[in-house]
CSV table of C-alpha atoms in Angstrom, one decimal:
chain,number,residue,atom,x,y,z
A,1,ALA,CA,-97.2,170.3,195.4
A,2,GLN,CA,-97.1,166.4,197.3
A,3,SER,CA,-97.3,165.0,200.2
A,4,VAL,CA,-97.4,161.6,201.8
A,5,ALA,CA,-99.2,160.3,204.6
A,6,GLN,CA,-98.6,157.4,206.8
A,7,PRO,CA,-101.6,157.2,208.9
A,8,GLU,CA,-99.9,154.7,211.3
A,9,ASP,CA,-97.3,156.1,213.9
A,10,GLN,CA,-96.9,152.7,215.2
A,11,VAL,CA,-97.3,149.1,213.9
A,12,ASN,CA,-97.1,145.8,215.9
A,13,VAL,CA,-96.8,142.7,214.7
A,14,ALA,CA,-95.6,138.9,215.9
A,15,GLU,CA,-92.8,137.5,214.8
A,16,GLY,CA,-93.8,135.0,211.1
A,17,ASN,CA,-96.6,137.1,211.2
A,18,PRO,CA,-97.4,139.2,207.9
A,19,LEU,CA,-97.0,143.2,207.8
A,20,THR,CA,-98.1,146.0,206.4
A,21,VAL,CA,-97.0,150.0,206.7
A,22,LYS,CA,-99.5,151.9,205.1
A,23,CYS,CA,-98.4,155.3,202.9
A,24,THR,CA,-101.0,157.5,200.9
A,25,TYR,CA,-99.5,160.2,198.4
A,26,SER,CA,-100.6,163.0,196.5
A,27,VAL,CA,-98.7,164.5,193.5
A,28,SER,CA,-99.7,166.5,190.2
A,29,GLY,CA,-99.0,163.6,187.2
A,30,ASN,CA,-97.0,160.6,187.8
A,31,PRO,CA,-96.1,159.4,191.1
A,32,TYR,CA,-92.0,158.3,191.5
A,33,LEU,CA,-92.5,156.8,195.1
A,34,PHE,CA,-90.1,155.1,197.9
A,35,TRP,CA,-89.9,153.2,201.2
A,36,TYR,CA,-86.9,153.9,203.2
A,37,VAL,CA,-85.5,152.0,206.6
A,38,GLN,CA,-84.1,153.5,209.5
A,39,TYR,CA,-82.4,151.8,211.8
A,40,PRO,CA,-81.2,153.4,215.5
A,41,ASN,CA,-78.7,156.0,215.6
A,42,ARG,CA,-78.2,155.7,211.6
A,43,GLY,CA,-79.4,157.1,208.3
A,44,LEU,CA,-82.2,156.2,205.9
A,45,GLN,CA,-81.4,153.2,203.7
A,46,PHE,CA,-83.2,152.0,200.2
A,47,LEU,CA,-85.5,149.5,200.4
A,48,LEU,CA,-87.5,150.4,197.0
A,49,LYS,CA,-89.0,151.9,194.1
A,50,TYR,CA,-92.1,152.7,192.2
A,51,ILE,CA,-91.5,151.3,188.5
A,52,THR,CA,-94.2,152.5,186.5
A,53,GLY,CA,-96.9,149.5,185.4
A,54,ASP,CA,-95.4,147.0,188.1
A,55,ASN,CA,-98.1,147.6,190.8
A,56,LEU,CA,-96.4,144.6,193.0
A,57,VAL,CA,-92.7,146.3,193.5
A,58,LYS,CA,-89.9,144.4,195.3
A,59,GLY,CA,-87.5,145.2,197.1
A,60,SER,CA,-84.8,144.4,199.8
A,61,TYR,CA,-85.1,142.0,202.8
A,62,GLY,CA,-87.9,140.2,201.4
A,63,PHE,CA,-89.6,143.6,201.8
A,64,GLU,CA,-92.5,144.1,198.9
A,65,ALA,CA,-94.7,147.4,198.3
A,66,GLU,CA,-98.2,147.6,196.6
A,67,PHE,CA,-99.1,150.6,194.3
A,68,ASN,CA,-103.3,151.3,193.7
A,69,LYS,CA,-103.5,154.4,191.4
A,70,SER,CA,-107.4,154.7,192.4
A,71,GLN,CA,-106.4,155.0,195.8
A,72,THR,CA,-103.0,156.9,195.4
A,73,SER,CA,-101.4,154.0,198.1
A,74,PHE,CA,-97.8,152.5,197.8
A,75,HIS,CA,-98.4,150.4,201.1
A,76,LEU,CA,-95.5,148.2,202.6
A,77,LYS,CA,-95.8,144.4,202.8
A,78,LYS,CA,-93.5,141.2,203.7
A,79,PRO,CA,-95.5,137.7,204.4
A,80,SER,CA,-93.4,137.0,206.9
A,81,ALA,CA,-92.2,139.7,209.4
A,82,LEU,CA,-88.6,139.1,211.7
A,83,VAL,CA,-87.4,140.6,215.1
A,84,SER,CA,-84.8,142.4,213.1
A,85,ASP,CA,-87.2,144.5,211.0
A,86,SER,CA,-88.2,146.4,214.6
A,87,ALA,CA,-87.1,150.1,212.8
A,88,LEU,CA,-88.7,153.3,211.3
A,89,TYR,CA,-90.3,153.2,207.8
A,90,PHE,CA,-90.4,156.6,205.9
A,91,CYS,CA,-92.8,157.0,202.6
A,92,ALA,CA,-91.5,159.4,200.2
A,93,VAL,CA,-92.9,161.1,197.0
A,94,ARG,CA,-91.7,163.0,194.1
A,95,ASP,CA,-93.4,164.4,191.0
A,96,ALA,CA,-91.7,164.3,187.3
A,97,GLY,CA,-90.7,168.0,187.8
A,98,ASN,CA,-87.4,169.1,189.6
A,99,THR,CA,-89.0,168.8,192.6
A,100,PRO,CA,-87.1,167.1,195.5
A,101,LEU,CA,-87.8,164.0,198.2
A,102,VAL,CA,-90.9,164.6,200.2
A,103,PHE,CA,-91.3,162.2,203.3
A,104,GLY,CA,-93.7,161.1,205.3
A,105,LYS,CA,-93.7,161.5,209.3
A,106,GLY,CA,-92.6,157.6,209.7
A,107,THR,CA,-94.2,154.8,210.8
A,108,ARG,CA,-92.5,152.7,213.5
A,109,LEU,CA,-92.6,148.9,213.2
A,110,SER,CA,-91.8,147.0,216.5
A,111,VAL,CA,-91.6,143.1,215.7
A,112,ILE,CA,-92.2,140.7,219.0
A,113,ALA,CA,-90.7,137.7,218.8
B,1,ASN,CA,-66.4,154.3,198.0
B,2,ALA,CA,-67.5,156.1,201.3
B,3,GLY,CA,-70.7,157.3,200.2
B,4,VAL,CA,-72.1,160.2,202.1
B,5,THR,CA,-69.8,161.1,204.6
B,6,GLN,CA,-71.7,163.6,207.5
B,7,THR,CA,-68.8,165.7,210.0
B,8,PRO,CA,-69.3,166.0,213.5
B,9,LYS,CA,-71.5,163.1,214.6
B,10,PHE,CA,-72.4,165.3,217.8
B,11,GLN,CA,-72.2,169.1,218.4
B,12,VAL,CA,-73.4,171.1,221.2
B,13,LEU,CA,-73.5,174.6,220.7
B,14,LYS,CA,-74.5,178.0,222.5
B,15,THR,CA,-77.1,180.4,221.7
B,16,GLY,CA,-76.1,182.8,218.8
B,17,GLN,CA,-72.8,180.7,218.4
B,18,SER,CA,-72.5,179.8,214.2
B,19,MET,CA,-71.3,176.6,213.2
B,20,THR,CA,-70.8,174.4,210.0
B,21,LEU,CA,-71.9,171.1,209.0
B,22,GLN,CA,-70.5,169.3,206.4
B,23,CYS,CA,-71.0,166.8,204.1
B,24,ALA,CA,-68.9,164.9,201.7
B,25,GLN,CA,-70.0,162.3,198.8
B,26,ASP,CA,-67.6,160.3,196.4
B,27,MET,CA,-70.4,159.0,194.5
B,28,ASN,CA,-70.4,162.1,191.7
B,29,HIS,CA,-74.0,162.3,192.4
B,30,GLU,CA,-75.3,165.7,190.9
B,31,TYR,CA,-78.2,166.8,193.3
B,32,MET,CA,-77.6,166.6,196.9
B,33,SER,CA,-79.8,167.6,200.0
B,34,TRP,CA,-79.9,168.6,204.0
B,35,TYR,CA,-82.9,167.3,206.1
B,36,ARG,CA,-83.3,167.4,210.0
B,37,GLN,CA,-85.2,165.0,211.6
B,38,ASP,CA,-87.7,166.1,214.4
B,39,PRO,CA,-89.4,163.3,216.8
B,40,GLY,CA,-93.0,163.8,215.3
B,41,MET,CA,-92.1,165.1,212.4
B,42,GLY,CA,-90.1,162.9,210.1
B,43,LEU,CA,-88.1,165.0,207.8
B,44,ARG,CA,-88.1,168.0,207.0
B,45,LEU,CA,-86.2,169.4,203.8
B,46,ILE,CA,-83.5,172.7,204.4
B,47,HIS,CA,-82.1,173.3,201.6
B,48,TYR,CA,-81.0,171.3,198.1
B,49,SER,CA,-78.7,171.5,194.9
B,50,VAL,CA,-79.0,170.3,191.8
B,51,GLY,CA,-75.1,171.1,190.7
B,52,ALA,CA,-72.0,172.9,191.5
B,53,GLY,CA,-74.2,176.6,192.0
B,54,ILE,CA,-77.1,175.7,192.8
B,55,THR,CA,-79.1,176.3,195.5
B,56,ASP,CA,-82.5,176.4,196.5
B,57,GLN,CA,-85.0,176.3,199.7
B,58,GLY,CA,-86.8,173.8,201.2
B,59,GLU,CA,-89.5,173.7,203.6
B,60,VAL,CA,-87.7,175.2,206.2
B,61,PRO,CA,-84.8,177.2,205.2
B,62,ASN,CA,-84.9,180.0,208.0
B,63,GLY,CA,-81.3,180.2,209.7
B,64,TYR,CA,-79.4,177.7,207.7
B,65,ASN,CA,-77.4,178.8,204.1
B,66,VAL,CA,-75.9,176.5,202.1
B,67,SER,CA,-73.3,176.7,199.0
B,68,ARG,CA,-72.1,174.1,196.5
B,69,SER,CA,-68.9,175.1,195.1
B,70,THR,CA,-67.9,171.7,194.0
B,71,THR,CA,-69.6,168.4,192.9
B,72,GLU,CA,-68.5,166.7,196.3
B,73,ASP,CA,-69.3,169.4,199.4
B,74,PHE,CA,-72.8,170.3,200.5
B,75,PRO,CA,-72.0,172.6,203.7
B,76,LEU,CA,-74.9,173.8,205.9
B,77,ARG,CA,-74.1,176.8,207.9
B,78,LEU,CA,-75.7,177.7,210.9
B,79,LEU,CA,-75.6,181.2,211.5
B,80,SER,CA,-76.8,182.2,215.0
B,81,ALA,CA,-77.7,179.3,216.2
B,82,ALA,CA,-81.2,179.0,218.5
B,83,PRO,CA,-82.8,176.4,220.9
B,84,SER,CA,-85.2,175.3,218.0
B,85,GLN,CA,-82.5,174.3,215.9
B,86,THR,CA,-81.5,171.3,218.2
B,87,SER,CA,-82.2,168.1,216.1
B,88,VAL,CA,-80.5,165.7,214.0
B,89,TYR,CA,-79.3,166.6,210.4
B,90,PHE,CA,-78.9,164.5,207.2
B,91,CYS,CA,-77.3,165.2,203.7
B,92,ALA,CA,-78.4,163.3,201.1
B,93,SER,CA,-77.4,162.8,197.9
B,94,GLY,CA,-78.8,161.1,194.4
B,95,SER,CA,-77.9,160.8,190.5
B,96,ARG,CA,-80.3,162.9,188.4
B,97,GLY,CA,-83.4,161.5,187.2
B,98,TYR,CA,-86.6,161.2,188.8
B,99,ASN,CA,-86.7,157.9,189.5
B,100,SER,CA,-83.2,157.9,191.6
B,101,PRO,CA,-83.2,157.1,194.8
B,102,LEU,CA,-81.0,159.4,197.9
B,103,HIS,CA,-77.9,158.2,199.3
B,104,PHE,CA,-78.2,159.2,202.7
B,105,GLY,CA,-75.1,160.0,205.7
B,106,ASN,CA,-75.5,158.8,209.0
B,107,GLY,CA,-76.4,162.1,210.4
B,108,THR,CA,-74.9,164.6,212.9
B,109,ARG,CA,-77.2,165.0,216.3
B,110,LEU,CA,-77.0,169.0,216.8
B,111,THR,CA,-78.2,170.7,220.5
B,112,VAL,CA,-78.2,174.7,221.0
B,113,THR,CA,-78.9,175.2,224.7
């Protein structure tokens, strides 16, 4: 069965600094990986997904994610954080079977001005 | 194009009462699912459906029923509400395909007293 871990409950970063939100996964076979963001009192919004063969994936709002097969990781990154990036971020994974998407527990990102 | 619409936005129930959370999507998505979100637990899958007439259990199905009589609608029924079902419930839909992202509704906040 697939699983995903987000080892940090909270990440604090100063505005303008680079940010990283970590995600590691476990699947049998090829992984299908996603990042979502949740703002207060809203549903989750899709940010980006892994595309086979691309180790660096670009997504919405200047976010990107780095895929590392040997470390089974898919970390979310942004070169320069904005206060408006403060939100809850979820990593999710499924395998190639007809299986549903499994989410991590989420990481709260706080960008301080 | 409204996307995924959930009703009601808020609901308070007494223990033992029953109710139905509504979910409708207008994107002709075959896949629909229900998650619950609890602090520190991330999103946990309750039930999902890969098409009209087909449903399956997720990680936490006990106390919930679903049906999928049309492509557009995927209601979630609480048979006899319990305080442990106090949560925020999200409906999500997506196209067929391992790499298709999910589209989320804005959630229903349910309190069971």
